Amino acid sequence: MSRIDELQRLHEAATPGVWVYDEFFSIGSMAGEVVSCNREEGGGLERRQDGSAIVALHNSWPAIHRVLLAARLWDEAPANSIAKLTAAEELSAELRALDGDKEAT
């Protein structure tokens, strides 16, 4: 299994939906499920940044995954082929979507 496929498998196995991070160092789903909770004393800036990063990566993973799959198609397409051109266009559209261009996909 490739690393990309393994990351997708882990994402699919995780609590579904959009995650949120709160001031109590808890990660939860928008459906109200607690995903992770850190109740240790002292929760410093590093932990807050860690939680924010985990949530941002989880919520962005579907778009990141689409970019990686499009890049894989581009990489596997024969040079100077219609498939390579088509894959390049798809990759470009997915990159724009990941970067926030709402009209990309």
Coordinates of C-alpha atoms in Angstrom, one line a residue:
M1 CA 0.0 0.0 0.0
S2 CA 1.4 3.4 -0.9
R3 CA 1.7 6.2 1.7
I4 CA -1.0 8.1 -0.1
D5 CA -3.3 5.1 0.1
E6 CA -2.4 4.5 3.8
L7 CA -3.1 8.2 4.7
Q8 CA -6.5 7.9 2.9
R9 CA -7.3 4.7 4.8
L10 CA -6.5 6.4 8.1
H11 CA -8.6 9.4 7.2
E12 CA -11.5 7.2 6.3
A13 CA -11.2 5.3 9.6
A14 CA -11.1 8.5 11.6
T15 CA -14.3 10.2 13.0
P16 CA -16.1 11.5 9.9
G17 CA -17.0 15.0 9.1
V18 CA -15.5 18.5 9.7
W19 CA -13.5 18.7 12.9
V20 CA -13.2 21.7 15.3
Y21 CA -10.6 22.6 17.9
D22 CA -11.6 24.5 21.1
E23 CA -9.9 26.4 23.9
F24 CA -10.0 23.3 26.1
F25 CA -7.6 21.5 23.8
S26 CA -10.4 19.2 22.6
I27 CA -10.9 18.1 19.0
G28 CA -14.5 17.3 18.1
S29 CA -16.6 16.8 15.1
M30 CA -19.3 19.2 13.9
A31 CA -21.7 16.4 14.8
G32 CA -20.7 16.8 18.4
E33 CA -18.5 13.8 18.8
V34 CA -15.3 14.2 20.8
V35 CA -12.4 13.0 18.7
S36 CA -9.6 13.7 21.1
C37 CA -9.3 15.5 24.5
N38 CA -6.2 16.5 26.3
R39 CA -7.0 17.3 29.9
E40 CA -3.3 17.5 31.2
E41 CA -2.4 20.6 33.2
G42 CA -0.5 23.5 31.7
G43 CA -1.7 23.2 28.0
G44 CA 0.8 25.5 26.4
L45 CA 1.1 27.2 23.0
E46 CA 2.6 24.1 21.5
R47 CA -0.4 22.0 22.2
R48 CA -2.8 24.6 20.9
Q49 CA -0.8 24.7 17.6
D50 CA -0.7 21.0 17.5
G51 CA -4.4 20.7 17.8
S52 CA -5.0 23.4 15.2
A53 CA -2.6 21.7 12.8
I54 CA -4.3 18.3 13.3
V55 CA -7.8 19.8 12.7
A56 CA -6.6 21.8 9.6
L57 CA -4.9 18.7 8.1
H58 CA -8.0 16.5 8.7
N59 CA -10.4 19.0 7.2
S60 CA -8.1 19.7 4.2
W61 CA -7.2 16.1 3.6
P62 CA -9.9 15.4 1.0
A63 CA -8.7 18.2 -1.2
I64 CA -5.0 17.3 -0.6
H65 CA -5.8 13.7 -1.5
R66 CA -7.5 14.8 -4.8
V67 CA -4.3 16.8 -5.7
L68 CA -2.1 13.8 -4.9
L69 CA -4.2 11.4 -7.0
A70 CA -4.2 13.9 -9.9
A71 CA -0.4 14.2 -9.6
R72 CA -0.1 10.4 -9.6
L73 CA -2.2 10.3 -12.9
W74 CA 0.0 13.0 -14.4
D75 CA 3.2 11.1 -13.4
E76 CA 1.9 7.8 -14.8
A77 CA 0.7 9.3 -18.1
P78 CA 2.9 8.8 -21.2
A79 CA 5.0 11.8 -22.1
N80 CA 3.6 14.0 -24.9
S81 CA 0.2 12.3 -24.8
I82 CA -3.4 13.5 -24.5
A83 CA -3.6 11.6 -21.2
K84 CA -0.6 13.7 -19.9
L85 CA -2.4 17.0 -21.0
T86 CA -5.7 15.9 -19.5
A87 CA -3.9 14.9 -16.2
A88 CA -2.1 18.2 -16.1
E89 CA -5.4 20.1 -16.5
E90 CA -7.0 18.0 -13.7
L91 CA -4.0 18.6 -11.5
S92 CA -4.1 22.3 -12.1
A93 CA -7.8 22.4 -11.3
E94 CA -7.3 20.4 -8.1
L95 CA -4.4 22.7 -7.0
R96 CA -6.6 25.8 -7.6
A97 CA -9.4 24.2 -5.6
L98 CA -7.0 23.4 -2.7
D99 CA -5.7 26.9 -2.8
G100 CA -9.2 28.3 -2.4
D101 CA -10.4 28.9 -6.0
K102 CA -14.1 28.0 -5.6
E103 CA -14.6 27.8 -9.4
A104 CA -11.8 25.3 -9.9
T105 CA -13.8 22.1 -9.5

